XYZ file of C-alpha atoms in Angstrom:
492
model
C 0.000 0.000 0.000
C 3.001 2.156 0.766
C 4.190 1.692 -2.750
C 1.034 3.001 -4.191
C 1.371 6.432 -2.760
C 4.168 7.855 -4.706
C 2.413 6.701 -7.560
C -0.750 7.928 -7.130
C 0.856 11.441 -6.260
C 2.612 11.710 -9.559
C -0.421 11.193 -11.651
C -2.016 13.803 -9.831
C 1.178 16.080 -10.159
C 0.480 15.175 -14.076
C -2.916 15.840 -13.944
C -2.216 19.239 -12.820
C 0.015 20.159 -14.742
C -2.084 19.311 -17.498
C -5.551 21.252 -16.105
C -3.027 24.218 -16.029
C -1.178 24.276 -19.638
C -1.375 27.203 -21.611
C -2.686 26.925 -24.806
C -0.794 26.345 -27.845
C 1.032 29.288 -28.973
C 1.391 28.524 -32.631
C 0.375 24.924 -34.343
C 1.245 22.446 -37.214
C -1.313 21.808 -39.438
C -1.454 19.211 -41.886
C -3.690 18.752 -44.770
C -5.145 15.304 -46.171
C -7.722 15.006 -49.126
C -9.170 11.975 -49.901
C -8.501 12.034 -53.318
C -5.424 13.538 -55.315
C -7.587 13.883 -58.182
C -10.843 14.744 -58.602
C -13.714 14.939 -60.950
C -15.634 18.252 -61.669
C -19.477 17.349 -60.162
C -18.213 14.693 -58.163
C -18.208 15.345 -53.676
C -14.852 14.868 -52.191
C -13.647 15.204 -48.444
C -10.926 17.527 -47.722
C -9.795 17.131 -43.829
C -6.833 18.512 -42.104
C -5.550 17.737 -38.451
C -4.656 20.459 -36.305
C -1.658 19.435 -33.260
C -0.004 21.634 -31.334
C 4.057 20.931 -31.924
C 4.322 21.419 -28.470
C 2.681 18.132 -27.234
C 1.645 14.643 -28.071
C -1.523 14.439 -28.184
C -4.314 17.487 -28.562
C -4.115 20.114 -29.959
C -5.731 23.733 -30.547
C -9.119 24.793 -30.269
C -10.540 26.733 -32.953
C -11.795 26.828 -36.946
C -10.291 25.377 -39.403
C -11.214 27.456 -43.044
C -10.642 25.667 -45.834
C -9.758 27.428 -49.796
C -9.474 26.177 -53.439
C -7.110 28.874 -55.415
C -8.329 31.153 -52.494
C -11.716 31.118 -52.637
C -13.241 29.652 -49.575
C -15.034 26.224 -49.538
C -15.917 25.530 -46.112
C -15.165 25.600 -42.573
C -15.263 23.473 -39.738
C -14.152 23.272 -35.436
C -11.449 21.454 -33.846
C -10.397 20.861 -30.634
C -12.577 18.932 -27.127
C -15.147 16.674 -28.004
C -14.715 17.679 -32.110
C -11.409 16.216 -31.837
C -8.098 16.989 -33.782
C -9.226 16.785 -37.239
C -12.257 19.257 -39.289
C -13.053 17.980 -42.616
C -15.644 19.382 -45.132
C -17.476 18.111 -48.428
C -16.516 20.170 -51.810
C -18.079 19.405 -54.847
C -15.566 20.976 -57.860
C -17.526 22.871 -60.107
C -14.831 23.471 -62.717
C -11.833 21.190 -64.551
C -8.159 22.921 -63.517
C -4.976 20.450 -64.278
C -4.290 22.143 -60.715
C -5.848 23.420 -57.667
C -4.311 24.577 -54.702
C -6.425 23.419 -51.378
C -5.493 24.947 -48.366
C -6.662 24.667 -44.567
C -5.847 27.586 -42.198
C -5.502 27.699 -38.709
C -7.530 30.700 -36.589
C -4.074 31.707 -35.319
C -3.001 31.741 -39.099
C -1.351 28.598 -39.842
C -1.414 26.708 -42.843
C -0.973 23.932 -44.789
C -1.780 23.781 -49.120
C -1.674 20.770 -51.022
C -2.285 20.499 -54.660
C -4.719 18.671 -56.475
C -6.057 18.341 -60.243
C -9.603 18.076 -61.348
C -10.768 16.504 -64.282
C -13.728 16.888 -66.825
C -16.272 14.544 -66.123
C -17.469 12.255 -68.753
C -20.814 12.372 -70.059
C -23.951 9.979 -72.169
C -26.181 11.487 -74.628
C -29.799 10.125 -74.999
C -32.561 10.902 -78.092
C -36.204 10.839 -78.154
C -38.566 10.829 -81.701
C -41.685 10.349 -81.745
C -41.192 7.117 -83.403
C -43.576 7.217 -86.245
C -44.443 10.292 -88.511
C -46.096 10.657 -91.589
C -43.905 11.601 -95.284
C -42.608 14.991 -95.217
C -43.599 16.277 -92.177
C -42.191 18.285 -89.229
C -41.405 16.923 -85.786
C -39.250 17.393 -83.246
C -36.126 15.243 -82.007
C -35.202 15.859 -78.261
C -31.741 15.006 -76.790
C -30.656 14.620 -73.146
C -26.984 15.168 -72.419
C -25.771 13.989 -68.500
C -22.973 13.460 -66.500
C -22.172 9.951 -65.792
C -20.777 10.906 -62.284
C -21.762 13.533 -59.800
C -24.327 16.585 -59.952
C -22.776 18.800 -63.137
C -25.179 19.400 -65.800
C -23.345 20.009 -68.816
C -23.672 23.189 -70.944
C -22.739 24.032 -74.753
C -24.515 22.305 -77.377
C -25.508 18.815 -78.905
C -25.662 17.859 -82.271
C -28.290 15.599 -84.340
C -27.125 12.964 -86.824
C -28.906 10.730 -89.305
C -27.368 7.109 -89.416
C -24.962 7.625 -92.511
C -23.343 10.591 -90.595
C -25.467 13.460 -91.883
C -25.551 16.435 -89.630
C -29.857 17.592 -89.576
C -29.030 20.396 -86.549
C -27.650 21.675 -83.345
C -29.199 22.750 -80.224
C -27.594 24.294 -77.413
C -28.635 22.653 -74.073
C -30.976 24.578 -71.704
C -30.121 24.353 -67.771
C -31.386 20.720 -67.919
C -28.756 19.492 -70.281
C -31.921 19.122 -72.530
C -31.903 20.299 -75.883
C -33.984 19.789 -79.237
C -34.696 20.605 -83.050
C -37.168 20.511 -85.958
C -37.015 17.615 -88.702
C -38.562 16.976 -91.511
C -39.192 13.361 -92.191
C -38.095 11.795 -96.169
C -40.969 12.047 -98.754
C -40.188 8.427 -99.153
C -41.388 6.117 -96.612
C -38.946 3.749 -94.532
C -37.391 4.019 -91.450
C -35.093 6.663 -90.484
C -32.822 5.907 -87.518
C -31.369 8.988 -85.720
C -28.660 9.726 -82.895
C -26.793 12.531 -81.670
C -23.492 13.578 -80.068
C -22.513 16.290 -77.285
C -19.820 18.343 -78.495
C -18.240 18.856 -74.508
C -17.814 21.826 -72.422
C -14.745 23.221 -70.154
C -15.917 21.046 -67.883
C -17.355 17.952 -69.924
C -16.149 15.796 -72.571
C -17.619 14.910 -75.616
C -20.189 11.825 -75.437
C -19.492 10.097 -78.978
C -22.166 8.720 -80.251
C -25.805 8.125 -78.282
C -27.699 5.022 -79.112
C -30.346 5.654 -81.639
C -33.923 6.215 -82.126
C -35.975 5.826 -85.284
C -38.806 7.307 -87.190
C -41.209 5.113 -88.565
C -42.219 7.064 -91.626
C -45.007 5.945 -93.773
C -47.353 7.310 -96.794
C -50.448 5.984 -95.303
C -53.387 8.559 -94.743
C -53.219 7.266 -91.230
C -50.220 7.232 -88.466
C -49.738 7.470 -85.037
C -46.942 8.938 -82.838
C -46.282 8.112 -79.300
C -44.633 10.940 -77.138
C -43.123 10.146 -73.683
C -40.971 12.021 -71.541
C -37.161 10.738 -71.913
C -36.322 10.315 -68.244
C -38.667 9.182 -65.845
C -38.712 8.217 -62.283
C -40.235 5.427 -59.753
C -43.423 6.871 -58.032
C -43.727 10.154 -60.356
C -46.709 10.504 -63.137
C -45.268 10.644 -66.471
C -47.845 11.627 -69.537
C -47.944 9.366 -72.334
C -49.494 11.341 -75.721
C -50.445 9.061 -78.702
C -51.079 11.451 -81.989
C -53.478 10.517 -84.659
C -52.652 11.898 -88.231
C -55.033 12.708 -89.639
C -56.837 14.442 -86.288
C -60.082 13.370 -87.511
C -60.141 10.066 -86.454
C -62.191 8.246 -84.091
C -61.728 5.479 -81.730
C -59.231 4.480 -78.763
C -55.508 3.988 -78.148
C -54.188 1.223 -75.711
C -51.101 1.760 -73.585
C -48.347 -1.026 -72.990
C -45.019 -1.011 -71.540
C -42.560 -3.904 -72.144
C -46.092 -5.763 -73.291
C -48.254 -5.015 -69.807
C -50.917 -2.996 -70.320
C -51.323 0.469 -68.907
C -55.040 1.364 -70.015
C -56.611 3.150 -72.642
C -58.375 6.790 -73.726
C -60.774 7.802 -76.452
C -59.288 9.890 -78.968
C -60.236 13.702 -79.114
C -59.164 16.223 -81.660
C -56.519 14.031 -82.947
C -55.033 12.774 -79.382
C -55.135 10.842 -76.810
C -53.148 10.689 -73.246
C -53.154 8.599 -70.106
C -50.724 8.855 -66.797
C -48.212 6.540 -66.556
C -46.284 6.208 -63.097
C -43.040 3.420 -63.436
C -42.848 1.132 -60.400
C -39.120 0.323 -61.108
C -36.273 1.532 -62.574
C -34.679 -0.025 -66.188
C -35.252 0.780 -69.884
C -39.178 0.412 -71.228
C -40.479 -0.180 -74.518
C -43.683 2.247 -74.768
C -46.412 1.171 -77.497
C -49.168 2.915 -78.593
C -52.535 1.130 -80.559
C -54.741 2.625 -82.456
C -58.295 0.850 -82.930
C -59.084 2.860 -85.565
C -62.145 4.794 -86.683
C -64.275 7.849 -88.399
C -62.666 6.676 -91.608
C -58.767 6.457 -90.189
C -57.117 3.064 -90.055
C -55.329 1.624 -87.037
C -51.531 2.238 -86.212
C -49.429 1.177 -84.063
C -46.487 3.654 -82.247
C -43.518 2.723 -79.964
C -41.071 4.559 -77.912
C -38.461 3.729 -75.737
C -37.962 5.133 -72.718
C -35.541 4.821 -69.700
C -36.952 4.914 -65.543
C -34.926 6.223 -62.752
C -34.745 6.600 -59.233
C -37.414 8.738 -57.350
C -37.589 12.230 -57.790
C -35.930 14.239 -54.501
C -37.629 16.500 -52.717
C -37.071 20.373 -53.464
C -36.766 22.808 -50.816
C -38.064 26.145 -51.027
C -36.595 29.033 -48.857
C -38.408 32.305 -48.649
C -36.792 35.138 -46.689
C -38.242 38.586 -45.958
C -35.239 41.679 -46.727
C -34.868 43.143 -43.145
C -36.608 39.723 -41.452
C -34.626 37.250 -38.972
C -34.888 34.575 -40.614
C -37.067 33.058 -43.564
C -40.606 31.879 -43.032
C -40.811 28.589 -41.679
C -43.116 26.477 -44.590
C -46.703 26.712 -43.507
C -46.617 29.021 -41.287
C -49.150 32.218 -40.764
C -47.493 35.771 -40.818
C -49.516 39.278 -39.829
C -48.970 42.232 -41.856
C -50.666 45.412 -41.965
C -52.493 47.083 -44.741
C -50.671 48.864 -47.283
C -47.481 46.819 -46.088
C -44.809 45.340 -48.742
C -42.410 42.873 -48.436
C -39.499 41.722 -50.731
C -38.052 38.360 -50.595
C -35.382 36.807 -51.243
C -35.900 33.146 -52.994
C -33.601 30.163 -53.353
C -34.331 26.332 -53.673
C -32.181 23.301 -52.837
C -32.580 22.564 -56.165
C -31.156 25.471 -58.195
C -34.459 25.893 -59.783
C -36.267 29.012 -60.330
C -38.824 29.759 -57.886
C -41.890 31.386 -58.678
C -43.812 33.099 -56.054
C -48.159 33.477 -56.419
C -51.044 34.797 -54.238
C -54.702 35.187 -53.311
C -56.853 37.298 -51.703
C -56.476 41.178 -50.761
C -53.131 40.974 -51.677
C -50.355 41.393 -55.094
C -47.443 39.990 -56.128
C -44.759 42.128 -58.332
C -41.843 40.064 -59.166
C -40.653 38.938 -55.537
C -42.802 41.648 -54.044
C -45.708 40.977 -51.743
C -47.897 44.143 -51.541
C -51.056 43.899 -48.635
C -54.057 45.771 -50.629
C -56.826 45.978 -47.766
C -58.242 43.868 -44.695
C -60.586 40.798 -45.391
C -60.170 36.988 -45.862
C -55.941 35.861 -45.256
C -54.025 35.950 -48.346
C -52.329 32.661 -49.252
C -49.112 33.112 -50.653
C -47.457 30.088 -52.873
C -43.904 29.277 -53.794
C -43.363 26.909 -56.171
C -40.615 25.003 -58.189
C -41.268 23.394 -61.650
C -39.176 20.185 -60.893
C -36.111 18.572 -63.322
C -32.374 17.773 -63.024
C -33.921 14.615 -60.591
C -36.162 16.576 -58.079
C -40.499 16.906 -57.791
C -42.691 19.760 -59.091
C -42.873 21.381 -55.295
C -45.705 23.645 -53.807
C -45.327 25.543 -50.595
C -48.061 27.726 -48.705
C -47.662 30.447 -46.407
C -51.226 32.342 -44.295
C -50.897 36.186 -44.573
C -53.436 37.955 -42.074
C -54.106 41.353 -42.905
C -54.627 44.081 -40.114
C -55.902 47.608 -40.210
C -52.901 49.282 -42.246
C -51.496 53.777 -40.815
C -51.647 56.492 -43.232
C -49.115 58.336 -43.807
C -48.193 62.217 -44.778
C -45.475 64.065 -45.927
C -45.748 66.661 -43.799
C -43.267 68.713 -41.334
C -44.441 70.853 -38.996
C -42.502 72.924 -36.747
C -40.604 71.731 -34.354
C -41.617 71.532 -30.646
C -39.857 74.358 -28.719
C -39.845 77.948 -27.075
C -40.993 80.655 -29.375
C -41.553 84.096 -29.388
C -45.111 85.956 -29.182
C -45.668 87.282 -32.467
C -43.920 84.136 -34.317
C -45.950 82.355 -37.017
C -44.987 78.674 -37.842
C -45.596 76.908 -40.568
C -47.848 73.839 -40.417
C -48.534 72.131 -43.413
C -49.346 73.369 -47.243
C -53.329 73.363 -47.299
C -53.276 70.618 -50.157
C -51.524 68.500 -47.712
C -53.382 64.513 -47.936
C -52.827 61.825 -46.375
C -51.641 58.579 -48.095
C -55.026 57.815 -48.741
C -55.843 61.125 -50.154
C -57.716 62.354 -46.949
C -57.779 66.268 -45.962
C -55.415 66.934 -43.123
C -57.449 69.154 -40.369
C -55.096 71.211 -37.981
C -56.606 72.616 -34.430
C -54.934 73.779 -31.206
C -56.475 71.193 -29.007
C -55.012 72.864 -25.661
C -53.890 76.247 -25.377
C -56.069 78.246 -27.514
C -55.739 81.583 -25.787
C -51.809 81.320 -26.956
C -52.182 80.259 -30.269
C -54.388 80.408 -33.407
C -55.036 78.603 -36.318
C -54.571 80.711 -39.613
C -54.797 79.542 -43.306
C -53.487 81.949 -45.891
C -51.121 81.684 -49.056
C -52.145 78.459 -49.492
C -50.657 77.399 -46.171
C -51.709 76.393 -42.439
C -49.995 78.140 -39.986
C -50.177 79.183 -36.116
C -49.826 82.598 -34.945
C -48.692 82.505 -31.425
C -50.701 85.198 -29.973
C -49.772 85.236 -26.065
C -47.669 83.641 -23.638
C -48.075 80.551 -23.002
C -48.546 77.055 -24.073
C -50.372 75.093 -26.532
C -50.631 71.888 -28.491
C -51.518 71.859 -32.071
C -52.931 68.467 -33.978
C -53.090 67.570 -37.400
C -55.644 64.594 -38.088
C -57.345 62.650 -40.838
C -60.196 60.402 -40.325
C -59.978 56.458 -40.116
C -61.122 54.033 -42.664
C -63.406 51.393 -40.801
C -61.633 48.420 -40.854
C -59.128 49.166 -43.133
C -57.057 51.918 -42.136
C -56.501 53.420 -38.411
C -56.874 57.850 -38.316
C -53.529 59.509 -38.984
C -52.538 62.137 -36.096
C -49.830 64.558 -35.627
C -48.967 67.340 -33.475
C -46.560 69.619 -31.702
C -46.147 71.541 -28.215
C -45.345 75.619 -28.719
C -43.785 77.435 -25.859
C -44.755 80.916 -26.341
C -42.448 83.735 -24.266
């Protein structure tokens, strides 16, 4: 037991000596990335481990900000229960043969590494309609994506008939979605189409897409089927079967990969039914025409590819001069005559388009309360693509009796002398809402006195003394509360 004692006395002196350290005066900081090259679109980790030089283990306590060619791409803590090492998630948005990462310290040190980033590689898709009649005009669609990672390539795809032919280019929209015009042979056959991205800074070229082909055909009657290239598990796609000429009569039945998906009546020419994929893979759409009013049957097919479930899309609204941004859902009060502007984002990228109802307007990103009644029921909403939903959200705006206002300036408060005359208001002087401004000396009156002349209200102080002068406009029931105004004169 003896023995014990000095031992247990040391670790205490240790443990002391510990509770008491100073903290690191300066650290080393080193820098790890996951990968030494990357791939524009693609998430990487970037960490770095903060010690102090001065000890073993720990180290400081502080942020760590992390920069690619200076520009900052993150941040995160060290130090306690976060331990030695911050770390972060960058997503490269452009191709550089070199990029210099670096981590620094609060207390300024730093560490850089160097790393490359590559173009990512892409696929092309195309989408006819599958069958058209001789000589006539329909439109090829092409869908250019990244084979890795979240980039959606820009620049421009072109369209290619089997023996090599260029028949267009179309520069991609924000959905790496582009399209053209054709018009079919005035022989019928079968022409078989594909098309190739021609890259971006950031892309390379696809080569060649798999192909598609038009059914052409000189009959008096044809069909088309038109389905959306990419589709997804659990989300309603539209399938559109065309009837040329429009004035047939009858019914089309839907199939994919031979099951059947149901039928409509034809109107006008067309006919559509709501498709929603229960798994993923590649799906022959057909399309069969009964027939009728004259017109003879067809048949259409397309082929179409199913992918995962849309994500959701997050909408963030935030008032200019608010806290925060308006939690989804939630009821906000605002008085009449009140406008807000917001500022709109969505997880997705998307544009976000902002609606309402009742007595209130929208102007742009604008929210403008137009009188007291019912709530108004304000909508933001996204139009889906590049993999998320069509999303709707809903925010309660209760309306309240709204002030008027005036542009006028009375004198100032204050000590005058008997004899002065202050100005008041000009006697064309209206409210907001265009009411007459009245002006009376609502205390006082033996010192002062209301005058109008020259086209002006004024008040002649008369005697010594004190009085209060008013300036009011009456209420609107409901709508707006009485405007009211009004100064204290000292007269000596």
């Amino acid at each position: 037991m003896k023995r014990l004692i000095p031992f247990v006395s040391a670790l205490a002196v240790v443990a002391a000596a510990l509770a008491t350290a100073a903290p690191a005066s300066a650290a080393t900081l080193t820098v790890s990335i996951s990968a030494r090259s990357g791939t524009v679109g693609v998430s990487q980790t970037i960490s770095a481990t903060v010690k102090d030089s001065g000890q073993d283990i720990g180290g400081g306590v502080g942020t760590v900000t992390f920069t690619a060619n200076g520009a900052q791409i993150g941040t995160d803590t060290v130090g306690g229960q976060r331990g030695t090492t911050a770390s972060i998630n960058w997503t490269p948005q452009s191709a550089s043969p070199s990029v210099n990462i670096t981590a620094t310290f609060d207390d300024g040190t730093s560490d850089t590494t160097s790393v490359s980033i590559a173009s990512v590689s892409t696929s092309a898709s195309i989408t006819t309609p599958g069958s058209a009649g001789t000589s006539t005009q329909v439109s090829l669609a092409a869908q250019v994506r990244a084979k890795v990672g979240s980039y959606v390539p820009t620049g421009s795809v072109t369209f290619y008939t089997s023996n090599g032919s260029a028949i267009g280019t179309s520069n991609l929209d924000g959905n790496g979605r582009g399209s053209i015009a054709y018009t079919t042979p005035a022989a019928a056959g079968t022409v078989y189409l594909y098309v190739i991205y021609n890259g971006d800074a950031n892309a390379t070229a696809s080569g060649k897409s798999g192909s598609d082909s038009i059914k052409v055909t000189a009959s008096a009657s044809s069909l088309s089927l038109v389905a959306p290239q990419s589709n997804f598990v659990g989300s309603p796609s539209q399938l559109t079967a065309k009837v040329n000429p429009a004035s047939g009569t009858g019914s089309v039945a839907f199939s994919a990969n031979g099951s059947a998906l149901g039928s409509a009546n034809v109107a006008n020419g067309v006919a559509t039914i709501n498709w929603v994929p229960a798994s993923t893979g590649n799906f022959t759409l057909k399309a069969v025409y009964s027939g009728g009013g004259g017109v003879a049957g067809a048949t259409a097919t397309n082929g179409v590819t199913v992918t995962q479930p849309l994500k959701a899309d997050v909408i963030t609204l935030n008032p200019a001069g608010a806290a925060g941004p308006w939690p989804v859902g939630s009821t906000q009060g605002l008085a009449n005559g009140a406008t807000v502007t917001f500022g709109v984002s969505s997880s997705s990228g998307l544009p976000v388009t902002l609606s309402v109802v009742g007595p209130c307007s929208m102007s742009g990103n604008t929210l403008t309360v137009n009188g007291v009644g019912g709530p108004c029921t304000l909508t933001a909403s996204t139009p889906g693509g590049n993999g998320y939903a069509p999303t709707t959200q809903t925010y309660q705006v209760v309306t309240g009796v709204g002030n008027q206002t005036a542009s006028v300036t009375p004198a100032a408060s204050g000590v005058y002398r008997v004899g002065a005359k202050l100005m008041l208001a000009p006697t064309t002087a209206r409210t907001s809402l265009g009411n007459a401004i009245n002006w009376s000396v609502t205390s006082g009156g033996k010192s002062c006195k209301i005058k109008r002349t020259g086209g002006n209200v004024k008040v002649n102080l008369v005697k010594k003394g004190s009085c209060q002068v008013t300036g009011s406009a009456p209420a609107v029931p409901g709508q707006w509360a009485a405007f009211t105004t009004g100064r204290i004169y000292t007269v000596r």
